[in-house]
CSV table of C-alpha atoms in Angstrom, one decimal:
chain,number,residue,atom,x,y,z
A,16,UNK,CA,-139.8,-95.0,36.3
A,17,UNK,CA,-137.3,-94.0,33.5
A,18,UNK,CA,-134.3,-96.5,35.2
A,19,UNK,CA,-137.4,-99.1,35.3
A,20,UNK,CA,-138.4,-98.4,31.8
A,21,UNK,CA,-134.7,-98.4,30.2
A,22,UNK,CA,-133.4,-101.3,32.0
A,23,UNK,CA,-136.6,-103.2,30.8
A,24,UNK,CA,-135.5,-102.2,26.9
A,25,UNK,CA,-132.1,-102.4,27.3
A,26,UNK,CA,-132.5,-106.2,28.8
A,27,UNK,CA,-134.6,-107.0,25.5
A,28,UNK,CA,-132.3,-105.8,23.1
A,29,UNK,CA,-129.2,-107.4,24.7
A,30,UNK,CA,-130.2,-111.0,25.7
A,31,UNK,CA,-128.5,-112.0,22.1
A,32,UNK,CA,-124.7,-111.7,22.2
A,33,UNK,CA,-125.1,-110.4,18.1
A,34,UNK,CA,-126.8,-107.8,16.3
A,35,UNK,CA,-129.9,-106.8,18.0
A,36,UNK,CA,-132.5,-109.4,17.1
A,37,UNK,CA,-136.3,-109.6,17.5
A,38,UNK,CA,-137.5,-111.0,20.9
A,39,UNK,CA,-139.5,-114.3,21.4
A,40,UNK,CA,-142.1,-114.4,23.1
A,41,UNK,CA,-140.6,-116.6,26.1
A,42,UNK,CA,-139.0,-113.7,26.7
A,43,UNK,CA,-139.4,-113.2,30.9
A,44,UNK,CA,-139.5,-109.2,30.8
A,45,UNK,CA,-141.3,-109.3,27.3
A,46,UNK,CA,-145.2,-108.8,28.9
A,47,UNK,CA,-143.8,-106.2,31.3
A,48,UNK,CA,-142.1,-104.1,28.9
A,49,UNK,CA,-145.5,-104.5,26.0
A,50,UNK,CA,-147.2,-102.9,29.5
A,51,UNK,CA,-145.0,-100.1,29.7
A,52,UNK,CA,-144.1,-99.4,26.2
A,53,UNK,CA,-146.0,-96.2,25.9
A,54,UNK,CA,-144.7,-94.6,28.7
A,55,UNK,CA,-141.1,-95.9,27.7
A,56,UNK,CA,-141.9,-93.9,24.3
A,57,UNK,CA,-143.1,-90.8,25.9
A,58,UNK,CA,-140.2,-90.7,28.2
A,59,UNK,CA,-137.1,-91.8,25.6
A,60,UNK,CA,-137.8,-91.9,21.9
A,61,UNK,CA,-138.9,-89.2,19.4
A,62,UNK,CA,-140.6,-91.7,17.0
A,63,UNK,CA,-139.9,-94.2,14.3
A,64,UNK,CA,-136.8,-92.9,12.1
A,65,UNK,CA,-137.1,-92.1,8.4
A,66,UNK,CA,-134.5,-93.7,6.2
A,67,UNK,CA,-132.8,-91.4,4.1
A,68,UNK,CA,-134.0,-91.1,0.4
A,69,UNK,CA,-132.5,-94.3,-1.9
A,70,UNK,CA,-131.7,-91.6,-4.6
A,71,UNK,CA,-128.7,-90.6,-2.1
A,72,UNK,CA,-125.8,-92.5,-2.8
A,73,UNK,CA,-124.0,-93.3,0.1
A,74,UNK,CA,-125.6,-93.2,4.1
A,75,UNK,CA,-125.8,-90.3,6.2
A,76,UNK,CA,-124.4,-92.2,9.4
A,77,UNK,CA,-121.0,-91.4,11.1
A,78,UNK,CA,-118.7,-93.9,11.1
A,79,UNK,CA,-120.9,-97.1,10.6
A,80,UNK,CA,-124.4,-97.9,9.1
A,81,UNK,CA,-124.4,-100.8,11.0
A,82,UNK,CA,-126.0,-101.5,14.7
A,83,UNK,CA,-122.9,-101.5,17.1
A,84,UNK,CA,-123.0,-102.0,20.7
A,85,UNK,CA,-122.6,-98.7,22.3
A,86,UNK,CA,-122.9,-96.6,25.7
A,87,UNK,CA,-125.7,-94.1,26.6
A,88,UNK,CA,-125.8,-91.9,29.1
A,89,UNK,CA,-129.3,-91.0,29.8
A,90,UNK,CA,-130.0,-88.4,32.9
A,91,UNK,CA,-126.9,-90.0,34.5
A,92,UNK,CA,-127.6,-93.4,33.8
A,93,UNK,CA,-125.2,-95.0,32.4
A,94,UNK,CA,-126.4,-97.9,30.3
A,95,UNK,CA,-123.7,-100.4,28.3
A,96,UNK,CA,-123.9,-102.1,24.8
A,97,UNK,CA,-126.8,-100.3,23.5
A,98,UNK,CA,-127.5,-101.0,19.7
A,99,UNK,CA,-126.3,-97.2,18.3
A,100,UNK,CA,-126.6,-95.5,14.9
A,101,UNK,CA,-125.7,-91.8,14.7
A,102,UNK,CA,-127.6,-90.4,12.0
A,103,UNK,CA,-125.1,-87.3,11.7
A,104,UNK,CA,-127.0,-85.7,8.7
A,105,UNK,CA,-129.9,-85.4,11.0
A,106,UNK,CA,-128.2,-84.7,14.1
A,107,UNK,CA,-130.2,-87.9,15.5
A,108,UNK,CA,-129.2,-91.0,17.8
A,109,UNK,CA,-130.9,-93.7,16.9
A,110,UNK,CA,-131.4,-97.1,18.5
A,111,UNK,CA,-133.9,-100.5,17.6
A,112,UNK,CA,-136.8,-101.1,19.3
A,113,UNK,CA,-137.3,-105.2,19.8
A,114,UNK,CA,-140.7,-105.6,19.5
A,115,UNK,CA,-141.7,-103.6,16.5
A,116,UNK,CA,-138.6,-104.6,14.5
A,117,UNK,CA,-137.9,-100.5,13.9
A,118,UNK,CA,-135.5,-97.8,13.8
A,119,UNK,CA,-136.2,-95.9,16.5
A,120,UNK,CA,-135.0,-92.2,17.6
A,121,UNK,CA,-133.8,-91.2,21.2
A,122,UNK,CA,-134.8,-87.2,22.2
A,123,UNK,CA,-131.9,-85.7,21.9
A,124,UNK,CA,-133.1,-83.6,25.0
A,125,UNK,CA,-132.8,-86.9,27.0
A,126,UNK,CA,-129.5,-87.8,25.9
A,127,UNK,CA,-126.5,-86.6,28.5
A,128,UNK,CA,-123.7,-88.4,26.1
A,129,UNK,CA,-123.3,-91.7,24.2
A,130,UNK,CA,-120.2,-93.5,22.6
A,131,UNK,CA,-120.0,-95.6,19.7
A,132,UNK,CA,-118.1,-98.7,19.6
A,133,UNK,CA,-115.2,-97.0,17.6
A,134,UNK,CA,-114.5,-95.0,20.8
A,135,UNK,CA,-116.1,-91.6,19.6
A,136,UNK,CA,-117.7,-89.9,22.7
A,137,UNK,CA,-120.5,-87.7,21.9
A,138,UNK,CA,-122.6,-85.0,24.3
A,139,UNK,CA,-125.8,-82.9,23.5
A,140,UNK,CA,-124.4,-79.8,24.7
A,141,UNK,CA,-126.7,-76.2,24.4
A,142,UNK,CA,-125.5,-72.6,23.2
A,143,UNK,CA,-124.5,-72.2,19.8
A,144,UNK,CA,-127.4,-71.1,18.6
A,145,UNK,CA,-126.1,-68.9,15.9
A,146,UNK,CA,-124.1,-71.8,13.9
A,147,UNK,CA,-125.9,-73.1,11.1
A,148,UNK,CA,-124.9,-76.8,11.6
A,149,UNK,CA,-125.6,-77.0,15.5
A,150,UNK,CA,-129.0,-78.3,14.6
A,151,UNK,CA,-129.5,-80.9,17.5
A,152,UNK,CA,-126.0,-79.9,19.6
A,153,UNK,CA,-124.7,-83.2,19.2
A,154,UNK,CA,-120.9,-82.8,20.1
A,155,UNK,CA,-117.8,-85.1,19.9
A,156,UNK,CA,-115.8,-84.7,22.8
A,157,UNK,CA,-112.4,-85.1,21.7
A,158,UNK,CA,-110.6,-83.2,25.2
A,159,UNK,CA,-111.3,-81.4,28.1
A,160,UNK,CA,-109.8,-79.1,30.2
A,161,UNK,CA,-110.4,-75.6,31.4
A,162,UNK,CA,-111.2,-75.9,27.7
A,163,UNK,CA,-113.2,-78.5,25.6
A,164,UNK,CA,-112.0,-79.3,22.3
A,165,UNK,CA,-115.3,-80.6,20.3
A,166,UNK,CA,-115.9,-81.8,16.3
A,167,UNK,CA,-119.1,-81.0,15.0
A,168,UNK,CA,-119.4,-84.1,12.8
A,169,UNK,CA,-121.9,-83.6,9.9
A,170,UNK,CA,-123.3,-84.5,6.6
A,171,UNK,CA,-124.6,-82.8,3.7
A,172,UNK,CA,-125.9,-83.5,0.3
A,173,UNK,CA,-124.2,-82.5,-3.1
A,174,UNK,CA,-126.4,-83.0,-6.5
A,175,UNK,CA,-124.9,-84.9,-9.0
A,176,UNK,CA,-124.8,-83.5,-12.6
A,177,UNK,CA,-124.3,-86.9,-14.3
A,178,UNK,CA,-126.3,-89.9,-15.5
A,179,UNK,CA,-127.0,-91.4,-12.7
A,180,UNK,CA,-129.5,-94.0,-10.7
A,181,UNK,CA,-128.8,-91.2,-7.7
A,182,UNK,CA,-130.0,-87.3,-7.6
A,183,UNK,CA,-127.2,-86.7,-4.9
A,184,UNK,CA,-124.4,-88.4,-2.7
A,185,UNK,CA,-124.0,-87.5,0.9
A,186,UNK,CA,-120.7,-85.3,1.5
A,187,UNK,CA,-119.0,-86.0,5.1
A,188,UNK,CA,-117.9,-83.0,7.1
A,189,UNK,CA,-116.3,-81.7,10.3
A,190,UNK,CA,-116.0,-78.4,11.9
A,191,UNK,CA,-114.2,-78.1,15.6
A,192,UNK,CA,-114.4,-75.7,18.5
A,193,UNK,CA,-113.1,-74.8,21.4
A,194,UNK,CA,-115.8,-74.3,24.5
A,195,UNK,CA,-115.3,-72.9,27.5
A,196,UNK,CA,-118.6,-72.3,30.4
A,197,UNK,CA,-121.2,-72.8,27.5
A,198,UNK,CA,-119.2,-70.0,25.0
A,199,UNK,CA,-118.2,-71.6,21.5
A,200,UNK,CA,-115.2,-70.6,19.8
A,201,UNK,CA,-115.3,-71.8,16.4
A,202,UNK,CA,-111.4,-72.8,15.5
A,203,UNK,CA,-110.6,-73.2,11.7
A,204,UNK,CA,-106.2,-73.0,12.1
A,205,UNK,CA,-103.1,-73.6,14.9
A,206,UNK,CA,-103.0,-69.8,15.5
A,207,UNK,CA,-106.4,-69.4,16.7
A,208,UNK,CA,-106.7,-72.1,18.9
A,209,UNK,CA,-103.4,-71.1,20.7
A,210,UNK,CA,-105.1,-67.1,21.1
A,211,UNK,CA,-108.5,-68.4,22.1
A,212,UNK,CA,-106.9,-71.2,25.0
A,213,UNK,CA,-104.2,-68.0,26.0
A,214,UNK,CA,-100.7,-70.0,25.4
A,215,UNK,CA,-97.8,-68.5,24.9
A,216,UNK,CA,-97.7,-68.6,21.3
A,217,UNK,CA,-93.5,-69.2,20.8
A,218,UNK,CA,-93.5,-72.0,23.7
A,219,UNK,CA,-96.5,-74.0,22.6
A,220,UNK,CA,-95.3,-73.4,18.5
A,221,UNK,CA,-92.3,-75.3,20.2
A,222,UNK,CA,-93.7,-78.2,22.2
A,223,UNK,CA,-96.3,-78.5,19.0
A,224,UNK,CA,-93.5,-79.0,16.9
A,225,UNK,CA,-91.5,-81.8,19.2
A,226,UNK,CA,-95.4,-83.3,19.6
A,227,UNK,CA,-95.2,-83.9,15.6
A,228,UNK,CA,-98.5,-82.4,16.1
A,229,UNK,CA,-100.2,-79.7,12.9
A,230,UNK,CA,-103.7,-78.5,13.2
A,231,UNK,CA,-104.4,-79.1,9.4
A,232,UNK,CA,-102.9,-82.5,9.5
A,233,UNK,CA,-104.4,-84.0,12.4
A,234,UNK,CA,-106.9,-81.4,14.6
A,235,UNK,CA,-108.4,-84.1,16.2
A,236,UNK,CA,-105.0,-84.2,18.6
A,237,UNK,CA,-103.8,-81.1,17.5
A,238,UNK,CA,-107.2,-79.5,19.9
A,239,UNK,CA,-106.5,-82.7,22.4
A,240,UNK,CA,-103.0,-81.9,23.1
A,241,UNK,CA,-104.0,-77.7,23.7
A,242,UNK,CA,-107.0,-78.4,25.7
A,243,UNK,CA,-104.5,-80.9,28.2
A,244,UNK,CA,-102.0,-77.6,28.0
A,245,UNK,CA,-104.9,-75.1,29.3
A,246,UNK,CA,-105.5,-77.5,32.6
A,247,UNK,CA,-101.7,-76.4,33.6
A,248,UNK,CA,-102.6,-72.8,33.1
């Protein structure tokens, strides 16, 4: 029923080689999909998303705050060129729905991974509880090995002091870890990544240093390159 229900909202979005649009009526799948709408809601969306306040400057999406084709992985179904917003203030995927003309969100509970159209592969992953940002478990995937290498991509909001038309502006962040059998290790310099993976510290300073690669420079493939180095462990 969920494949059914999916492929029946997916074919409405996508007819259009654009932006999503709103469907005509001459749709062929349209009265089909009206039929099982509720059940398609029950099954994939948390509800209609709330824009962020207008006295934020700024938008609390990661990378774009435009629709952009996407993939989704849903229950390990894989389903292309999905119109994708991650809202990475609220920890929140969300997607259009055709008829209603809407935002809509997708439970993040029934989301195995999705990628955006820059590239960035994201996973709802469970377990780290006890940090403050994990909110949804929302992960970017940037490696794996016997290690992952993950960015937690977030926003938060910093008041503005000034005359202004806006009471705050939205403040991108990132914090990255290395996970291993559903245990986070929360990585914050080169050192501590190369103690928590168990390199030899001398041989991978070396190799890091003929990779041009620095943690503080670039972590992104600083943690891509050590996560590669733990599958030769």
């Amino acid at each position: 029923m969920q494949k059914i229900i999916f492929f029946l909202f997916t074919t409405t979005c996508f007819v259009s080689n654009g932006v999503a649009q709103v469907v005509g009526g001459d749709l062929a799948y349209l009265a089909e999909y009206r039929e099982q709408l509720p059940y398609f809601q029950e099954l994939i969306t948390g509800g209609q998303y709330a824009e962020a306040s207008r006295l934020i400057q700024g938008d609390p999406y990661f990378a774009s705050r435009q629709f952009e084709k996407g993939r989704l992985s849903i229950n390990g179904i894989v389903y292309p060129e999905v119109p994708l917003l991650y809202d990475s203030y609220l920890d929140q995927l969300v997607t259009f729905h055709p008829i209603f003309n809407q935002k809509i969100l997708i439970k993040p509970e029934k989301i195995d991974g999705f990628t955006l159209s820059n590239g960035s592969s994201f996973r709802f992953l469970s377990g780290n509880s006890g940090y403050s940002r994990n909110q949804n478990g929302i992960y970017e995937i940037l490696g794996e090995g016997k290690f992952k290498a993950l960015a937690k991509r977030y926003k938060t909001t910093k008041a503005l002091r000034e005359m202004s038309q806006f009471d705050a502006l939205f403040v991108e962040k990132t914090d990255f870890f290395l996970s291993k059998n559903g245990e986070f290790f929360p990585v914050s310099s080169r050192n501590q990544a190369i103690e928590i993976i168990g390199l030899d510290p001398k041989d991978t300073k070396k190799e890091l240093r003929a990779e041009g690669l620095n943690f503080k420079q670039s972590p992104e493939n600083f943690l891509r390159y050590l996560v590669t180095k733990s599958s030769d462990q």
